[in-house]
XYZ file of C-alpha atoms in Angstrom:
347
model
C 125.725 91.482 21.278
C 122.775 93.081 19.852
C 120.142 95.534 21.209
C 116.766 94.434 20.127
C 113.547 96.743 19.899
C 109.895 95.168 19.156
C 107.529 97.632 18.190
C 103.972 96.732 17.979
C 104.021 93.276 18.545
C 100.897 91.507 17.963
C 99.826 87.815 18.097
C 96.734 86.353 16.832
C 95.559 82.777 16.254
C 92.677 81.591 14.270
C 89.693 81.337 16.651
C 90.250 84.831 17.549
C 92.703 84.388 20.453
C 94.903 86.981 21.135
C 98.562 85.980 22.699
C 100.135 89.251 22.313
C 98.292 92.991 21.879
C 100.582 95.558 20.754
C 103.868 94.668 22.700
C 106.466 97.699 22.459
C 109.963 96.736 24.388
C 113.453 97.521 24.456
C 116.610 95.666 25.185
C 119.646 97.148 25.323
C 122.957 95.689 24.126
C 124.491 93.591 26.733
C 121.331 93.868 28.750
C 120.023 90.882 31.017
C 116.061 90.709 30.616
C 113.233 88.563 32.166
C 110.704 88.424 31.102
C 108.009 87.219 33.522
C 104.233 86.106 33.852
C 101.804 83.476 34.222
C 101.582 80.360 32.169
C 99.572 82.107 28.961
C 100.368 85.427 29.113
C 102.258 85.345 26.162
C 106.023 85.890 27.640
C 107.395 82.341 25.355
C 105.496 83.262 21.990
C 107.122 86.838 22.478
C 110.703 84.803 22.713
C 109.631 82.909 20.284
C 109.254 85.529 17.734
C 112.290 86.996 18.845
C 113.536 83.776 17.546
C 112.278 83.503 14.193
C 110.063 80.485 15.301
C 106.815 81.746 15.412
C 105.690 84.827 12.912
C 103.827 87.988 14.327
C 100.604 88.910 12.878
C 101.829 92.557 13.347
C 104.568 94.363 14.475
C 108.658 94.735 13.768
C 111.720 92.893 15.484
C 114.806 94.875 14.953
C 118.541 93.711 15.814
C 120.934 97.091 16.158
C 118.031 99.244 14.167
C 118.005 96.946 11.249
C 114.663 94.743 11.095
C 114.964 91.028 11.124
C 111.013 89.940 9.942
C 111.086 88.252 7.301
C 114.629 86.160 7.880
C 114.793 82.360 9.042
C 115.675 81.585 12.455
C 118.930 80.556 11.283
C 119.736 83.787 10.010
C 119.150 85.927 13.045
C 122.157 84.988 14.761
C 120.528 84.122 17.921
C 120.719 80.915 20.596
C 117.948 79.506 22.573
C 117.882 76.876 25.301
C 115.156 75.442 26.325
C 113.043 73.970 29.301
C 113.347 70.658 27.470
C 117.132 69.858 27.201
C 117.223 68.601 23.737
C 120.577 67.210 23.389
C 121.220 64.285 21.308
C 121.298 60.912 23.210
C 123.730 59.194 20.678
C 126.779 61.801 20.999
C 128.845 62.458 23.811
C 128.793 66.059 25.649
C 131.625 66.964 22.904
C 129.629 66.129 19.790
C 126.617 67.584 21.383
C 128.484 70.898 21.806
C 130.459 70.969 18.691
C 126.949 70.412 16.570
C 126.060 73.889 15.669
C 129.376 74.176 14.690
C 129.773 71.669 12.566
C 125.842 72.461 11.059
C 127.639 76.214 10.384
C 130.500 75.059 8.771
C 133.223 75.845 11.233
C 136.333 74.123 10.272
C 137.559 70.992 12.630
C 140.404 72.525 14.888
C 138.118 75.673 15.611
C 135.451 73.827 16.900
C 137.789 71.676 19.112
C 139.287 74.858 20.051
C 135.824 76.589 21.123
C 134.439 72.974 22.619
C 137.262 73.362 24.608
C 136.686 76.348 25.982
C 133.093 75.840 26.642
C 133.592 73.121 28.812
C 135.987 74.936 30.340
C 133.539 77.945 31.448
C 131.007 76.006 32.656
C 132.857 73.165 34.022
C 132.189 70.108 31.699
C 135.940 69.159 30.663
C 135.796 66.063 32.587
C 132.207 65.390 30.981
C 133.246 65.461 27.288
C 133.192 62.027 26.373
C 129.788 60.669 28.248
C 126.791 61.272 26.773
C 123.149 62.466 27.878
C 122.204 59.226 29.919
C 124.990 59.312 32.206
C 124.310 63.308 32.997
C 122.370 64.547 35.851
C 119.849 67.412 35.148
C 121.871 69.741 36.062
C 124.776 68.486 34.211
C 122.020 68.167 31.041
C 121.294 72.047 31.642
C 124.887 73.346 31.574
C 125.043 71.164 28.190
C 122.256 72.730 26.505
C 123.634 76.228 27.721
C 127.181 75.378 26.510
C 125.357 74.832 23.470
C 124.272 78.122 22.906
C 127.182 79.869 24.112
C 129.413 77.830 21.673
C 128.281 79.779 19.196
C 129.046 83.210 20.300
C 125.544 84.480 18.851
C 124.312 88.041 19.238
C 121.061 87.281 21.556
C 120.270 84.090 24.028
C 117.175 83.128 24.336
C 115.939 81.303 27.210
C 112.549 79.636 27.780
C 111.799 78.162 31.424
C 115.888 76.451 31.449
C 115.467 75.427 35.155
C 111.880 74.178 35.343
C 113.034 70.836 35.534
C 115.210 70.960 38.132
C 114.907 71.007 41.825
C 115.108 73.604 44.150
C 118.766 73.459 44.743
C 120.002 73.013 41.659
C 117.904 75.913 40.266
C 119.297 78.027 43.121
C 123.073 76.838 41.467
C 122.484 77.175 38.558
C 120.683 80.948 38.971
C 123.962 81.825 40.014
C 126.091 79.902 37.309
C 123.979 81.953 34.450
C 124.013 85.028 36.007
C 128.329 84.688 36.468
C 128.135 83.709 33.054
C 126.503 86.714 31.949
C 128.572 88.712 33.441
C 131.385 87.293 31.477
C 130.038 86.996 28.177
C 127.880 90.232 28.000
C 126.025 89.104 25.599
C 122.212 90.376 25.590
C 119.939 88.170 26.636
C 116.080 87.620 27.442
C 114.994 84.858 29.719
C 111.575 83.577 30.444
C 110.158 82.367 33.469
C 107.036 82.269 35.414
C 109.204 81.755 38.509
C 108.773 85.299 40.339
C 112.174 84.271 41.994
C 114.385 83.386 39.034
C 112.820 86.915 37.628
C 114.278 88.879 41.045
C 117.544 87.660 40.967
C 118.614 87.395 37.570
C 117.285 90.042 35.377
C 119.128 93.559 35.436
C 115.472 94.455 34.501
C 112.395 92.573 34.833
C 109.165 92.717 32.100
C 105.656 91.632 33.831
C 103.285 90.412 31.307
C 99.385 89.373 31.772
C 97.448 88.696 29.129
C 99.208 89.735 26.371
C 100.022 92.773 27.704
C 103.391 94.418 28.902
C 101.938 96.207 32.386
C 105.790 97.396 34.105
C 109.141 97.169 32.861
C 111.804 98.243 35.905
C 114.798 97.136 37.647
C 113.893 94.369 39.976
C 113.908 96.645 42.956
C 111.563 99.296 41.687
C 109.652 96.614 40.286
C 108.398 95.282 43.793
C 108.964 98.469 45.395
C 106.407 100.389 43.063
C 104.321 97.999 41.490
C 101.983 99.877 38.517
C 99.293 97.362 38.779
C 97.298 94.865 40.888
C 98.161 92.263 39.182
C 102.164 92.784 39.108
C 102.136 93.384 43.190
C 100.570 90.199 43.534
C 102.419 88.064 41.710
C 106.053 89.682 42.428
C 106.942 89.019 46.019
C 107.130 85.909 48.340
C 105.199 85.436 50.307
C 102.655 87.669 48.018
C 101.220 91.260 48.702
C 98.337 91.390 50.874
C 95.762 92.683 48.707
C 92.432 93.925 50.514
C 89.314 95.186 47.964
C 87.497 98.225 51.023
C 86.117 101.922 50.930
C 87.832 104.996 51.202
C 85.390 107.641 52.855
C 86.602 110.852 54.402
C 90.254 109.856 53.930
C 89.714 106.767 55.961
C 90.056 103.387 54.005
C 87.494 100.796 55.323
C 87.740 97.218 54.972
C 86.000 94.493 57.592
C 87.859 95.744 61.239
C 90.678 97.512 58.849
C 90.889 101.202 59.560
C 93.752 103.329 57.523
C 94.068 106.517 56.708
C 94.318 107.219 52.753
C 94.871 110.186 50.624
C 93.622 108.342 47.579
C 89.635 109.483 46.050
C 86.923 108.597 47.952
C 85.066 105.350 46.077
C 85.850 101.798 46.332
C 89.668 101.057 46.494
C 92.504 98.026 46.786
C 94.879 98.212 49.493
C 97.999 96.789 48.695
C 100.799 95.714 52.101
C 103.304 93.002 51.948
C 103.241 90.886 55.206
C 106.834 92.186 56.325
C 105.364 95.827 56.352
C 102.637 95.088 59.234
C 103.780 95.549 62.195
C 102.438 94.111 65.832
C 101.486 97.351 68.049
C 99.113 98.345 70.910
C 97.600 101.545 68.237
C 96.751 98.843 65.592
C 93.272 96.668 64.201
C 92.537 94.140 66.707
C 92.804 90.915 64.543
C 92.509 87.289 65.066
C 95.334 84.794 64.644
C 93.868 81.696 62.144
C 96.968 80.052 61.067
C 100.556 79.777 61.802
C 103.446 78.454 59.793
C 107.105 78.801 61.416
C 109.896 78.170 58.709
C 112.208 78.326 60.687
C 114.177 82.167 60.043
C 110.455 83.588 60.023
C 107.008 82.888 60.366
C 104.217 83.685 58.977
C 100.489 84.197 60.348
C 97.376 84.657 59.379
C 94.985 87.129 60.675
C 91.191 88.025 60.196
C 90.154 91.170 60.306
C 86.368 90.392 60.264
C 86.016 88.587 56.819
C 89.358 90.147 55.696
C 92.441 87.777 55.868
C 96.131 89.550 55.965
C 99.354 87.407 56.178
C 101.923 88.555 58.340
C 105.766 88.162 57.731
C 107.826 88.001 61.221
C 111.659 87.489 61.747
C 112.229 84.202 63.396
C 110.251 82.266 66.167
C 107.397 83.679 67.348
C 105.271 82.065 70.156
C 101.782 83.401 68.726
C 99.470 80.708 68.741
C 96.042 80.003 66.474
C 93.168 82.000 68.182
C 95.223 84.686 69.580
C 94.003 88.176 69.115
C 96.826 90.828 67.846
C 96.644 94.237 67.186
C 98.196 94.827 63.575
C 99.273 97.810 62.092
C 100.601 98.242 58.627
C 103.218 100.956 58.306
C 101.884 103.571 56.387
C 104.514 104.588 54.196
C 104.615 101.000 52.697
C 100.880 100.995 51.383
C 100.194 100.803 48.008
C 96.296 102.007 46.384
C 94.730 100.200 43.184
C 91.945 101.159 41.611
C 89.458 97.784 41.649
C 88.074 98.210 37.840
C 91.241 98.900 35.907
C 93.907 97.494 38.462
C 95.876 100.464 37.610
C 97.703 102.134 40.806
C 96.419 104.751 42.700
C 98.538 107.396 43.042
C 98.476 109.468 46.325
């Protein structure tokens, strides 16, 4: 395993487009790292020059303090799966897995010998001798990992793996990779812009937007404390409530909204995720616009004049569409962003 520091990471294509500005990050050895963002915010050309594939316009990649610009992506030592399984269609889940073994010279009985093993770990003995067609996807997946962990390389590097898949096999095989991880211990960085694969796998998580690294935290602190706008609306499901008002006299304003708010007086984002308003008598009146039961909770809608907040409640509730509420958002779970910068408010 291999700690890996990028320092100054910049991207820039002809045209003038900028994919990465100035991206510093550290990964310890071992480490299990998501990184996480919206399609285009730069989170797979950042893997990517991890990798060796794609070449910075600025910036240093260093494996254990020694920098690795400049060498082949053969020479880096590192394993990458991606969203698209790539395995060959003509050789059985053996061959497939015994390939970058064979391409690296390893001799005959110790690539049986690690093959072996492979399929072993991720449960693909009884596999070995069909090939790609007669996989499922998820099957396919634990190939292309196997792959990569044939080779016992000092990073993995994984772009989108479970895109592909449907929602209960990603859920299996979230858990498969991070079991494996645990095993192996190898470092790893995964990419996703799955807000949920980011939350439960990653020991740490990296939010990108435009280029730009804006929090790197444990997942917990992460959606605790977001540092920006932007990250506390796109970590969390269902998403922060996020409500542009006024703060005058220590009151924040917003359509019926009335809170009380330490941050400077000026215009000012409320942040609240919809399991941290409550229903009480003291609240906002509000009026109930949607409903959606899911069965262990349901969610409504509420305006609040023109402002809408969504509502996260523990099982069936009997609240129907053009009901009027009184909401209340508990105080010590509000969050403050300033509206020009995004940047949080502290208070």
């Amino acid at each position: 395993m291999a700690r890996v520091e990028l320092t100054g990471i910049s991207k820039r294509y002809t045209g003038g487009t900028v994919a990465l500005d100035a991206v510093d990050l550290e990964v310890a050895a071992g480490e299990f790292l998501v990184l996480v963002g919206p399609s285009g915010c730069g989170k797979s050309t950042l893997l990517r020059i991890v990798a060796g594939l794609v070449e910075a316009s600025a910036g240093d990649v260093r494996f254990d303090g020694e920098s690795v610009v400049g060498l082949e992506a053969g020479q880096r030592d590192v394993a990458m799966v991606f969203q698209n399984y790539a395995l060959y269609p003509h050789m059985s889940v053996a061959k497939n897995l015994a390939f970058p073994l064979r391409l690296a010279g390893v001799a005959r009985a110790e690539r049986r010998r690690r093959v072996a093993e492979t399929a072993e770990l991720l449960g693909l003995t009884e596999l070995l001798k069909r090939k790609p067609a007669q996989l499922s996807g998820g099957q396919m997946q634990r190939v292309a990992v196997g792959r990569a962990i044939v080779r016992n390389p000092r990073v993995f590097l994984f772009d989108e793996p479970l895109s592909n898949l449907d929602a209960k096999l990603r859920g299996e095989m979230r858990g498969e990779l991070r079991a494996l991880h645990e095993r192996l211990g190898i470092t790893t960085l995964y990419v996703t812009h799955d807000q949920a694969e980011a939350m439960t796998l990653g020991s740490r998580v990296c939010v990108l937007e435009s280029g730009r690294i804006l929090q790197v935290g444990n997942p917990l602190e992460v959606f605790e404390r977001p540092a920006a706008r932007f990250v506390a609306g796109f970590i969390g499901s269902p998403p922060m409530n996020l409500v542009a008002g006024v703060a005058r006299d220590g009151v924040f304003e917003a359509g019926t909204l009335r809170l009380p708010t330490a941050a400077p007086a000026g215009p000012l984002v409320l942040g609240v995720r919809p399991h941290d308003i409550e229903i009480g008598a003291d609240g906002s009146e509000a009026e109930v616009i949607d409903v959606e039961r899911l069965g262990t909770s349901t969610q409504l809608v509420c305006a609040l004049g023109p402002v809408r907040l969504t509502l996260a409640c523990e099982g069936h509730v009997t609240t129907e569409r053009g009901e009027r509420l009184r909401l209340r958002p508990r105080p010590e779970r509000l969050h403050w962003f300033d509206p020009e910068s995004g940047a949080r408010v502290p208070t």
